[in-house]
N, CA, C and O atoms as a GROMACS GRO file, in nm:
protein
  528
    1UNK      N    1   8.840   8.845  11.964
    1UNK     CA    2   8.852   8.730  11.935
    1UNK      C    3   8.705   8.728  11.886
    1UNK      O    4   8.690   8.740  11.764
    2UNK      N    5   8.604   8.715  11.956
    2UNK     CA    6   8.465   8.698  11.954
    2UNK      C    7   8.386   8.759  11.830
    2UNK      O    8   8.372   8.856  11.756
    3UNK      N    9   8.339   8.612  11.868
    3UNK     CA   10   8.218   8.698  11.635
    3UNK      C   11   8.141   8.786  11.713
    3UNK      O   12   8.084   8.758  11.818
    4UNK      N   13   8.144   8.942  11.631
    4UNK     CA   14   8.041   8.998  11.615
    4UNK      C   15   7.947   9.015  11.458
    4UNK      O   16   7.987   9.014  11.342
    5UNK      N   17   7.772   9.032  11.533
    5UNK     CA   18   7.701   9.088  11.450
    5UNK      C   19   7.792   9.213  11.312
    5UNK      O   20   7.866   9.310  11.325
    6UNK      N   21   7.746   9.158  11.216
    6UNK     CA   22   7.757   9.287  11.133
    6UNK      C   23   7.634   9.334  11.018
    6UNK      O   24   7.522   9.294  11.052
    7UNK      N   25   7.638   9.399  10.912
    7UNK     CA   26   7.526   9.426  10.852
    7UNK      C   27   7.513   9.202  10.729
    7UNK      O   28   7.411   9.152  10.680
    8UNK      N   29   7.674   9.139  10.730
    8UNK     CA   30   7.646   9.032  10.641
    8UNK      C   31   7.544   8.968  10.774
    8UNK      O   32   7.541   8.966  10.897
    9UNK      N   33   7.470   8.921  10.660
    9UNK     CA   34   7.408   8.726  10.663
    9UNK      C   35   7.476   8.581  10.715
    9UNK      O   36   7.444   8.492  10.793
   10UNK      N   37   7.563   8.604  10.646
   10UNK     CA   38   7.617   8.442  10.618
   10UNK      C   39   7.746   8.447  10.750
   10UNK      O   40   7.752   8.333  10.797
   11UNK      N   41   7.813   8.510  10.798
   11UNK     CA   42   7.845   8.494  10.947
   11UNK      C   43   7.886   8.633  11.041
   11UNK      O   44   7.851   8.748  11.018
   12UNK      N   45   7.961   8.590  11.139
   12UNK     CA   46   8.023   8.708  11.217
   12UNK      C   47   8.174   8.726  11.212
   12UNK      O   48   8.227   8.646  11.289
   13UNK      N   49   8.234   8.779  11.168
   13UNK     CA   50   8.383   8.797  11.149
   13UNK      C   51   8.428   8.838  11.317
   13UNK      O   52   8.370   8.897  11.409
   14UNK      N   53   8.538   8.782  11.303
   14UNK     CA   54   8.651   8.885  11.444
   14UNK      C   55   8.666   9.008  11.417
   14UNK      O   56   8.704   9.026  11.301
   15UNK      N   57   8.643   9.148  11.512
   15UNK     CA   58   8.736   9.219  11.502
   15UNK      C   59   8.808   9.254  11.444
   15UNK      O   60   8.825   9.346  11.364
   16UNK      N   61   8.899   9.119  11.514
   16UNK     CA   62   9.051   9.169  11.511
   16UNK      C   63   9.121   9.136  11.311
   16UNK      O   64   9.212   9.203  11.260
   17UNK      N   65   9.013   8.970  11.206
   17UNK     CA   66   8.975   8.979  11.172
   17UNK      C   67   8.987   9.169  11.085
   17UNK      O   68   9.078   9.233  11.032
   18UNK      N   69   8.840   9.196  11.113
   18UNK     CA   70   8.830   9.331  11.012
   18UNK      C   71   8.933   9.452  11.051
   18UNK      O   72   8.965   9.522  10.955
   19UNK      N   73   8.994   9.493  11.188
   19UNK     CA   74   9.098   9.559  11.173
   19UNK      C   75   9.177   9.520  11.060
   19UNK      O   76   9.216   9.602  10.977
   20UNK      N   77   9.201   9.399  11.055
   20UNK     CA   78   9.326   9.357  10.950
   20UNK      C   79   9.353   9.336  10.796
   20UNK      O   80   9.450   9.298  10.730
   21UNK      N   81   9.218   9.380  10.765
   21UNK     CA   82   9.147   9.345  10.661
   21UNK      C   83   9.160   9.222  10.622
   21UNK      O   84   9.205   9.207  10.508
   22UNK      N   85   9.133   9.127  10.682
   22UNK     CA   86   9.044   8.971  10.654
   22UNK      C   87   8.924   8.984  10.656
   22UNK      O   88   8.880   8.885  10.714
   23UNK      N   89   8.849   9.045  10.628
   23UNK     CA   90   8.709   9.056  10.721
   23UNK      C   91   8.630   8.967  10.638
   23UNK      O   92   8.690   8.867  10.598
   24UNK      N   93   8.471   8.987  10.593
   24UNK     CA   94   8.402   8.884  10.477
   24UNK      C   95   8.439   8.935  10.363
   24UNK      O   96   8.426   9.053  10.331
   25UNK      N   97   8.520   8.790  10.253
   25UNK     CA   98   8.573   8.780  10.123
   25UNK      C   99   8.479   8.804  10.039
   25UNK      O  100   8.512   8.867   9.939
   26UNK      N  101   8.341   8.765  10.054
   26UNK     CA  102   8.209   8.795   9.953
   26UNK      C  103   8.164   8.964   9.951
   26UNK      O  104   8.165   9.044   9.857
   27UNK      N  105   8.127   8.981  10.089
   27UNK     CA  106   8.082   9.119  10.120
   27UNK      C  107   8.226   9.305  10.137
   27UNK      O  108   8.203   9.425  10.156
   28UNK      N  109   8.356   9.226  10.116
   28UNK     CA  110   8.408   9.333  10.038
   28UNK      C  111   8.430   9.442   9.991
   28UNK      O  112   8.523   9.432   9.911
   29UNK      N  113   8.403   9.512   9.996
   29UNK     CA  114   8.362   9.676   9.912
   29UNK      C  115   8.518   9.707   9.812
   29UNK      O  116   8.541   9.793   9.728
   30UNK      N  117   8.601   9.601   9.864
   30UNK     CA  118   8.719   9.674   9.754
   30UNK      C  119   8.804   9.508   9.749
   30UNK      O  120   8.752   9.396   9.750
   31UNK      N  121   8.928   9.541   9.745
   31UNK     CA  122   9.008   9.452   9.683
   31UNK      C  123   9.014   9.315   9.560
   31UNK      O  124   9.001   9.331   9.439
   32UNK      N  125   9.037   9.187   9.629
   32UNK     CA  126   8.949   9.085   9.586
   32UNK      C  127   8.874   9.031   9.574
   32UNK      O  128   8.868   8.958   9.673
   33UNK      N  129   8.755   9.001   9.473
   33UNK     CA  130   8.627   9.014   9.469
   33UNK      C  131   8.633   8.886   9.434
   33UNK      O  132   8.649   8.834   9.324
   34UNK      N  133   8.609   8.811   9.603
   34UNK     CA  134   8.572   8.593   9.576
   34UNK      C  135   8.512   8.518   9.495
   34UNK      O  136   8.534   8.402   9.459
   35UNK      N  137   8.375   8.652   9.446
   35UNK     CA  138   8.232   8.606   9.399
   35UNK      C  139   8.243   8.632   9.267
   35UNK      O  140   8.198   8.571   9.169
   36UNK      N  141   8.320   8.747   9.277
   36UNK     CA  142   8.344   8.802   9.088
   36UNK      C  143   8.371   8.744   9.037
   36UNK      O  144   8.412   8.648   9.105
   37UNK      N  145   8.391   8.711   8.830
   37UNK     CA  146   8.490   8.734   8.807
   37UNK      C  147   8.630   8.712   8.812
   37UNK      O  148   8.670   8.823   8.846
   38UNK      N  149   8.727   8.640   8.799
   38UNK     CA  150   8.803   8.618   8.785
   38UNK      C  151   8.959   8.589   8.694
   38UNK      O  152   8.940   8.623   8.577
   39UNK      N  153   9.015   8.569   8.702
   39UNK     CA  154   9.150   8.516   8.615
   39UNK      C  155   9.269   8.466   8.623
   39UNK      O  156   9.331   8.572   8.619
   40UNK      N  157   9.365   8.369   8.633
   40UNK     CA  158   9.407   8.274   8.638
   40UNK      C  159   9.527   8.358   8.507
   40UNK      O  160   9.510   8.377   8.386
   41UNK      N  161   9.638   8.391   8.592
   41UNK     CA  162   9.708   8.480   8.514
   41UNK      C  163   9.910   8.400   8.534
   41UNK      O  164   9.971   8.397   8.641
   42UNK      N  165   9.972   8.341   8.378
   42UNK     CA  166  10.134   8.340   8.401
   42UNK      C  167  10.155   8.500   8.410
   42UNK      O  168  10.052   8.567   8.403
   43UNK      N  169  10.280   8.569   8.426
   43UNK     CA  170  10.386   8.678   8.405
   43UNK      C  171  10.588   8.686   8.363
   43UNK      O  172  10.694   8.736   8.401
   44UNK      N  173  10.570   8.662   8.334
   44UNK     CA  174  10.734   8.688   8.269
   44UNK      C  175  10.811   8.785   8.379
   44UNK      O  176  10.773   8.871   8.458
   45UNK      N  177  10.924   8.732   8.347
   45UNK     CA  178  10.978   8.873   8.392
   45UNK      C  179  11.130   8.872   8.262
   45UNK      O  180  11.214   8.787   8.293
   46UNK      N  181  11.163   8.952   8.137
   46UNK     CA  182  11.291   8.886   8.117
   46UNK      C  183  11.401   8.939   8.188
   46UNK      O  184  11.483   8.864   8.241
   47UNK      N  185  11.408   9.045   8.190
   47UNK     CA  186  11.528   9.033   8.260
   47UNK      C  187  11.574   9.011   8.381
   47UNK      O  188  11.687   9.040   8.421
   48UNK      N  189  11.478   8.956   8.446
   48UNK     CA  190  11.530   8.830   8.581
   48UNK      C  191  11.480   8.664   8.538
   48UNK      O  192  11.495   8.570   8.616
   49UNK      N  193  11.420   8.650   8.399
   49UNK     CA  194  11.418   8.538   8.417
   49UNK      C  195  11.328   8.434   8.468
   49UNK      O  196  11.326   8.312   8.449
   50UNK      N  197  11.248   8.518   8.542
   50UNK     CA  198  11.100   8.434   8.610
   50UNK      C  199  10.968   8.453   8.576
   50UNK      O  200  10.940   8.561   8.523
   51UNK      N  201  10.894   8.386   8.592
   51UNK     CA  202  10.754   8.300   8.563
   51UNK      C  203  10.709   8.308   8.728
   51UNK      O  204  10.756   8.271   8.836
   52UNK      N  205  10.584   8.383   8.677
   52UNK     CA  206  10.493   8.397   8.861
   52UNK      C  207  10.329   8.346   8.786
   52UNK      O  208  10.289   8.331   8.671
   53UNK      N  209  10.265   8.332   8.930
   53UNK     CA  210  10.124   8.286   8.788
   53UNK      C  211  10.083   8.312   8.951
   53UNK      O  212  10.150   8.283   9.050
   54UNK      N  213   9.948   8.378   8.945
   54UNK     CA  214   9.927   8.467   9.015
   54UNK      C  215   9.735   8.456   8.907
   54UNK      O  216   9.702   8.403   8.801
   55UNK      N  217   9.682   8.512   8.980
   55UNK     CA  218   9.485   8.591   9.054
   55UNK      C  219   9.490   8.705   9.051
   55UNK      O  220   9.576   8.783   9.091
   56UNK      N  221   9.351   8.727   8.978
   56UNK     CA  222   9.302   8.864   8.939
   56UNK      C  223   9.168   8.880   8.890
   56UNK      O  224   9.089   8.802   8.839
   57UNK      N  225   9.164   9.012   8.922
   57UNK     CA  226   9.007   9.069   8.885
   57UNK      C  227   8.944   9.019   8.745
   57UNK      O  228   9.019   9.047   8.652
   58UNK      N  229   8.849   8.965   8.714
   58UNK     CA  230   8.855   8.981   8.574
   58UNK      C  231   8.808   9.124   8.521
   58UNK      O  232   8.826   9.139   8.400
   59UNK      N  233   8.754   9.229   8.588
   59UNK     CA  234   8.652   9.356   8.615
   59UNK      C  235   8.766   9.423   8.566
   59UNK      O  236   8.788   9.458   8.450
   60UNK      N  237   8.831   9.437   8.661
   60UNK     CA  238   8.982   9.556   8.678
   60UNK      C  239   9.077   9.536   8.589
   60UNK      O  240   9.115   9.423   8.558
   61UNK      N  241   9.127   9.650   8.536
   61UNK     CA  242   9.227   9.613   8.421
   61UNK      C  243   9.400   9.706   8.559
   61UNK      O  244   9.508   9.661   8.595
   62UNK      N  245   9.352   9.796   8.576
   62UNK     CA  246   9.487   9.856   8.681
   62UNK      C  247   9.498   9.797   8.831
   62UNK      O  248   9.513   9.856   8.938
   63UNK      N  249   9.482   9.614   8.790
   63UNK     CA  250   9.478   9.538   8.915
   63UNK      C  251   9.642   9.513   8.903
   63UNK      O  252   9.747   9.550   8.852
   64UNK      N  253   9.584   9.429   8.981
   64UNK     CA  254   9.747   9.297   8.991
   64UNK      C  255   9.800   9.306   8.912
   64UNK      O  256   9.912   9.348   8.938
   65UNK      N  257   9.771   9.274   8.740
   65UNK     CA  258   9.854   9.214   8.636
   65UNK      C  259   9.878   9.366   8.629
   65UNK      O  260   9.984   9.356   8.568
   66UNK      N  261   9.858   9.537   8.648
   66UNK     CA  262   9.906   9.684   8.591
   66UNK      C  263  10.042   9.631   8.678
   66UNK      O  264  10.154   9.602   8.637
   67UNK      N  265   9.997   9.630   8.786
   67UNK     CA  266  10.109   9.677   8.847
   67UNK      C  267  10.224   9.537   8.872
   67UNK      O  268  10.333   9.544   8.928
   68UNK      N  269  10.171   9.436   8.823
   68UNK     CA  270  10.341   9.348   8.766
   68UNK      C  271  10.359   9.465   8.607
   68UNK      O  272  10.468   9.480   8.553
   69UNK      N  273  10.280   9.508   8.578
   69UNK     CA  274  10.370   9.580   8.446
   69UNK      C  275  10.461   9.655   8.493
   69UNK      O  276  10.581   9.641   8.471
   70UNK      N  277  10.404   9.754   8.573
   70UNK     CA  278  10.472   9.902   8.618
   70UNK      C  279  10.651   9.810   8.640
   70UNK      O  280  10.771   9.833   8.624
   71UNK      N  281  10.555   9.694   8.686
   71UNK     CA  282  10.767   9.706   8.794
   71UNK      C  283  10.823   9.558   8.711
   71UNK      O  284  10.873   9.456   8.759
   72UNK      N  285  10.784   9.603   8.534
   72UNK     CA  286  10.875   9.490   8.410
   72UNK      C  287  10.803   9.369   8.415
   72UNK      O  288  10.880   9.300   8.482
   73UNK      N  289  10.739   9.321   8.396
   73UNK     CA  290  10.717   9.158   8.430
   73UNK      C  291  10.522   9.209   8.274
   73UNK      O  292  10.460   9.314   8.255
   74UNK      N  293  10.510   9.058   8.210
   74UNK     CA  294  10.498   9.118   8.081
   74UNK      C  295  10.361   8.972   8.103
   74UNK      O  296  10.372   8.865   8.163
   75UNK      N  297  10.234   9.036   8.020
   75UNK     CA  298  10.171   8.897   8.073
   75UNK      C  299  10.188   8.837   7.957
   75UNK      O  300  10.190   8.895   7.849
   76UNK      N  301  10.204   8.678   7.982
   76UNK     CA  302  10.190   8.558   7.929
   76UNK      C  303  10.058   8.466   7.841
   76UNK      O  304  10.014   8.455   7.726
   77UNK      N  305  10.036   8.417   7.966
   77UNK     CA  306   9.872   8.434   7.925
   77UNK      C  307   9.751   8.434   8.057
   77UNK      O  308   9.803   8.457   8.166
   78UNK      N  309   9.639   8.418   8.061
   78UNK     CA  310   9.553   8.405   8.081
   78UNK      C  311   9.429   8.354   8.076
   78UNK      O  312   9.360   8.353   7.974
   79UNK      N  313   9.387   8.302   8.208
   79UNK     CA  314   9.264   8.183   8.161
   79UNK      C  315   9.092   8.297   8.291
   79UNK      O  316   9.077   8.323   8.411
   80UNK      N  317   9.046   8.313   8.214
   80UNK     CA  318   8.905   8.372   8.262
   80UNK      C  319   8.842   8.264   8.358
   80UNK      O  320   8.847   8.144   8.333
   81UNK      N  321   8.804   8.298   8.428
   81UNK     CA  322   8.719   8.214   8.524
   81UNK      C  323   8.525   8.268   8.581
   81UNK      O  324   8.483   8.375   8.627
   82UNK      N  325   8.478   8.183   8.559
   82UNK     CA  326   8.329   8.249   8.700
   82UNK      C  327   8.362   8.322   8.780
   82UNK      O  328   8.343   8.444   8.778
   83UNK      N  329   8.433   8.239   8.890
   83UNK     CA  330   8.489   8.322   9.054
   83UNK      C  331   8.568   8.359   9.101
   83UNK      O  332   8.672   8.297   9.078
   84UNK      N  333   8.576   8.438   9.162
   84UNK     CA  334   8.718   8.453   9.220
   84UNK      C  335   8.763   8.284   9.298
   84UNK      O  336   8.865   8.235   9.250
   85UNK      N  337   8.725   8.239   9.356
   85UNK     CA  338   8.696   8.176   9.475
   85UNK      C  339   8.743   8.057   9.349
   85UNK      O  340   8.845   7.991   9.372
   86UNK      N  341   8.687   8.038   9.254
   86UNK     CA  342   8.764   7.914   9.086
   86UNK      C  343   8.899   7.975   9.107
   86UNK      O  344   8.966   7.931   9.201
   87UNK      N  345   8.957   8.086   9.017
   87UNK     CA  346   9.070   8.136   9.019
   87UNK      C  347   9.174   8.064   9.090
   87UNK      O  348   9.243   7.967   9.060
   88UNK      N  349   9.168   8.151   9.211
   88UNK     CA  350   9.245   8.101   9.383
   88UNK      C  351   9.221   7.947   9.367
   88UNK      O  352   9.323   7.926   9.433
   89UNK      N  353   9.170   7.800   9.333
   89UNK     CA  354   9.120   7.704   9.359
   89UNK      C  355   9.190   7.644   9.263
   89UNK      O  356   9.196   7.521   9.268
   90UNK      N  357   9.267   7.722   9.142
   90UNK     CA  358   9.312   7.604   8.992
   90UNK      C  359   9.440   7.689   9.058
   90UNK      O  360   9.553   7.647   9.032
   91UNK      N  361   9.425   7.816   9.150
   91UNK     CA  362   9.547   7.905   9.152
   91UNK      C  363   9.660   7.773   9.273
   91UNK      O  364   9.771   7.728   9.245
   92UNK      N  365   9.619   7.760   9.335
   92UNK     CA  366   9.700   7.698   9.471
   92UNK      C  367   9.706   7.482   9.479
   92UNK      O  368   9.758   7.388   9.539
   93UNK      N  369   9.567   7.537   9.318
   93UNK     CA  370   9.572   7.267   9.304
   93UNK      C  371   9.731   7.306   9.164
   93UNK      O  372   9.812   7.217   9.140
   94UNK      N  373   9.735   7.364   9.136
   94UNK     CA  374   9.898   7.349   9.027
   94UNK      C  375   9.948   7.398   9.141
   94UNK      O  376   9.978   7.294   9.199
   95UNK      N  377   9.987   7.517   9.238
   95UNK     CA  378  10.112   7.518   9.337
   95UNK      C  379  10.160   7.369   9.374
   95UNK      O  380  10.272   7.323   9.353
   96UNK      N  381  10.041   7.300   9.438
   96UNK     CA  382  10.059   7.183   9.511
   96UNK      C  383  10.090   7.077   9.414
   96UNK      O  384  10.142   6.969   9.442
   97UNK      N  385  10.044   7.128   9.267
   97UNK     CA  386  10.061   6.948   9.225
   97UNK      C  387  10.169   7.056   9.179
   97UNK      O  388  10.127   7.099   9.072
   98UNK      N  389  10.226   7.086   9.195
   98UNK     CA  390  10.398   7.084   9.109
   98UNK      C  391  10.543   7.094   9.195
   98UNK      O  392  10.658   7.057   9.172
   99UNK      N  393  10.493   7.149   9.280
   99UNK     CA  394  10.538   7.064   9.396
   99UNK      C  395  10.567   6.961   9.462
   99UNK      O  396  10.676   6.936   9.514
  100UNK      N  397  10.439   6.876   9.464
  100UNK     CA  398  10.440   6.755   9.506
  100UNK      C  399  10.532   6.678   9.371
  100UNK      O  400  10.601   6.581   9.402
  101UNK      N  401  10.530   6.711   9.263
  101UNK     CA  402  10.561   6.624   9.148
  101UNK      C  403  10.729   6.631   9.115
  101UNK      O  404  10.801   6.573   9.033
  102UNK      N  405  10.760   6.764   9.256
  102UNK     CA  406  10.911   6.740   9.254
  102UNK      C  407  10.981   6.929   9.131
  102UNK      O  408  11.067   6.978   9.058
  103UNK      N  409  10.869   6.944   9.193
  103UNK     CA  410  10.968   7.077   8.976
  103UNK      C  411  11.012   7.118   9.120
  103UNK      O  412  10.970   7.096   9.234
  104UNK      N  413  11.146   7.210   9.048
  104UNK     CA  414  11.224   7.311   9.120
  104UNK      C  415  11.113   7.430   9.121
  104UNK      O  416  11.005   7.435   9.062
  105UNK      N  417  11.188   7.542   9.226
  105UNK     CA  418  11.093   7.630   9.221
  105UNK      C  419  11.071   7.724   9.062
  105UNK      O  420  10.972   7.774   9.008
  106UNK      N  421  11.201   7.715   9.029
  106UNK     CA  422  11.109   7.790   8.836
  106UNK      C  423  11.093   7.630   8.786
  106UNK      O  424  11.133   7.514   8.799
  107UNK      N  425  10.969   7.752   8.696
  107UNK     CA  426  10.886   7.696   8.552
  107UNK      C  427  10.922   7.779   8.438
  107UNK      O  428  10.952   7.898   8.452
  108UNK      N  429  10.918   7.708   8.303
  108UNK     CA  430  10.894   7.794   8.233
  108UNK      C  431  10.762   7.860   8.204
  108UNK      O  432  10.678   7.833   8.291
  109UNK      N  433  10.727   7.924   8.126
  109UNK     CA  434  10.562   8.046   8.145
  109UNK      C  435  10.556   7.907   8.083
  109UNK      O  436  10.467   7.839   8.135
  110UNK      N  437  10.622   7.847   7.992
  110UNK     CA  438  10.485   7.760   7.863
  110UNK      C  439  10.431   7.640   7.969
  110UNK      O  440  10.310   7.618   7.955
  111UNK      N  441  10.509   7.544   8.091
  111UNK     CA  442  10.511   7.483   8.204
  111UNK      C  443  10.362   7.537   8.290
  111UNK      O  444  10.261   7.487   8.341
  112UNK      N  445  10.419   7.666   8.270
  112UNK     CA  446  10.294   7.715   8.362
  112UNK      C  447  10.146   7.715   8.344
  112UNK      O  448  10.056   7.695   8.426
  113UNK      N  449  10.139   7.755   8.146
  113UNK     CA  450  10.026   7.754   8.113
  113UNK      C  451   9.919   7.648   8.076
  113UNK      O  452   9.796   7.656   8.084
  114UNK      N  453  10.052   7.481   8.005
  114UNK     CA  454   9.968   7.425   7.995
  114UNK      C  455   9.927   7.356   8.124
  114UNK      O  456   9.825   7.288   8.110
  115UNK      N  457   9.990   7.355   8.270
  115UNK     CA  458   9.957   7.361   8.438
  115UNK      C  459   9.760   7.417   8.404
  115UNK      O  460   9.648   7.366   8.391
  116UNK      N  461   9.814   7.522   8.404
  116UNK     CA  462   9.634   7.564   8.414
  116UNK      C  463   9.546   7.502   8.286
  116UNK      O  464   9.424   7.485   8.285
  117UNK      N  465   9.624   7.476   8.193
  117UNK     CA  466   9.499   7.439   8.092
  117UNK      C  467   9.461   7.303   8.083
  117UNK      O  468   9.352   7.258   8.048
  118UNK      N  469   9.629   7.205   8.143
  118UNK     CA  470   9.559   7.059   8.238
  118UNK      C  471   9.439   7.066   8.332
  118UNK      O  472   9.352   6.983   8.305
  119UNK      N  473   9.409   7.165   8.461
  119UNK     CA  474   9.383   7.164   8.517
  119UNK      C  475   9.159   7.195   8.503
  119UNK      O  476   9.055   7.165   8.562
  120UNK      N  477   9.195   7.252   8.415
  120UNK     CA  478   9.029   7.230   8.342
  120UNK      C  479   8.948   7.161   8.394
  120UNK      O  480   8.997   7.097   8.487
  121UNK      N  481   8.893   7.151   8.384
  121UNK     CA  482   8.698   7.147   8.403
  121UNK      C  483   8.639   7.168   8.381
  121UNK      O  484   8.584   7.079   8.315
  122UNK      N  485   8.560   7.290   8.390
  122UNK     CA  486   8.422   7.374   8.394
  122UNK      C  487   8.444   7.400   8.212
  122UNK      O  488   8.515   7.352   8.124
  123UNK      N  489   8.322   7.523   8.223
  123UNK     CA  490   8.286   7.453   8.076
  123UNK      C  491   8.390   7.617   7.974
  123UNK      O  492   8.345   7.716   8.032
  124UNK      N  493   8.521   7.680   7.833
  124UNK     CA  494   8.465   7.728   7.884
  124UNK      C  495   8.432   7.841   7.830
  124UNK      O  496   8.377   7.842   7.720
  125UNK      N  497   8.458   7.941   7.891
  125UNK     CA  498   8.417   8.035   7.980
  125UNK      C  499   8.428   8.182   7.862
  125UNK      O  500   8.542   8.219   7.835
  126UNK      N  501   8.289   8.274   7.788
  126UNK     CA  502   8.246   8.326   7.685
  126UNK      C  503   8.412   8.406   7.583
  126UNK      O  504   8.461   8.414   7.470
  127UNK      N  505   8.434   8.445   7.719
  127UNK     CA  506   8.561   8.537   7.699
  127UNK      C  507   8.656   8.448   7.570
  127UNK      O  508   8.602   8.340   7.542
  128UNK      N  509   8.752   8.469   7.510
  128UNK     CA  510   8.843   8.387   7.483
  128UNK      C  511   8.975   8.422   7.556
  128UNK      O  512   9.000   8.532   7.603
  129UNK      N  513   9.054   8.316   7.560
  129UNK     CA  514   9.151   8.312   7.606
  129UNK      C  515   9.268   8.366   7.564
  129UNK      O  516   9.300   8.344   7.447
  130UNK      N  517   9.331   8.425   7.625
  130UNK     CA  518   9.399   8.503   7.575
  130UNK      C  519   9.566   8.443   7.540
  130UNK      O  520   9.609   8.430   7.655
  131UNK      N  521   9.660   8.409   7.463
  131UNK     CA  522   9.794   8.385   7.492
  131UNK      C  523   9.865   8.495   7.428
  131UNK      O  524   9.824   8.538   7.320
  132UNK      N  525   9.981   8.551   7.494
  132UNK     CA  526  10.053   8.659   7.428
  132UNK      C  527  10.199   8.589   7.425
  132UNK      O  528  10.294   8.648   7.375
   0.00000   0.00000   0.00000
């Protein structure tokens, strides 16, 4: 549990965190890059009547959305963000806001899309928004 020195000059993660795959989020060469462009997305599953909000890298196409597609989900909406941290903040804020408002566990895709749009205070990204 003792922090240990590593190549990263901004932190000293513990060996336990590194072994469990939870090392430095900005230094990792794999997985979700918190510093790189990302997107908040809404996917739907017609067979299950389900909707999900999530985050994914904006630069990779065989990522979380691709995994969802292989399991029968369809991309409904995505909103590009400057960084992964920004996308995670939007996702978590939307989930907290919906819970606090007393929403049921189940929402429509349009409700999630509108919540993401209402939350945005950042300038419009260079890429256009995609609505499916």
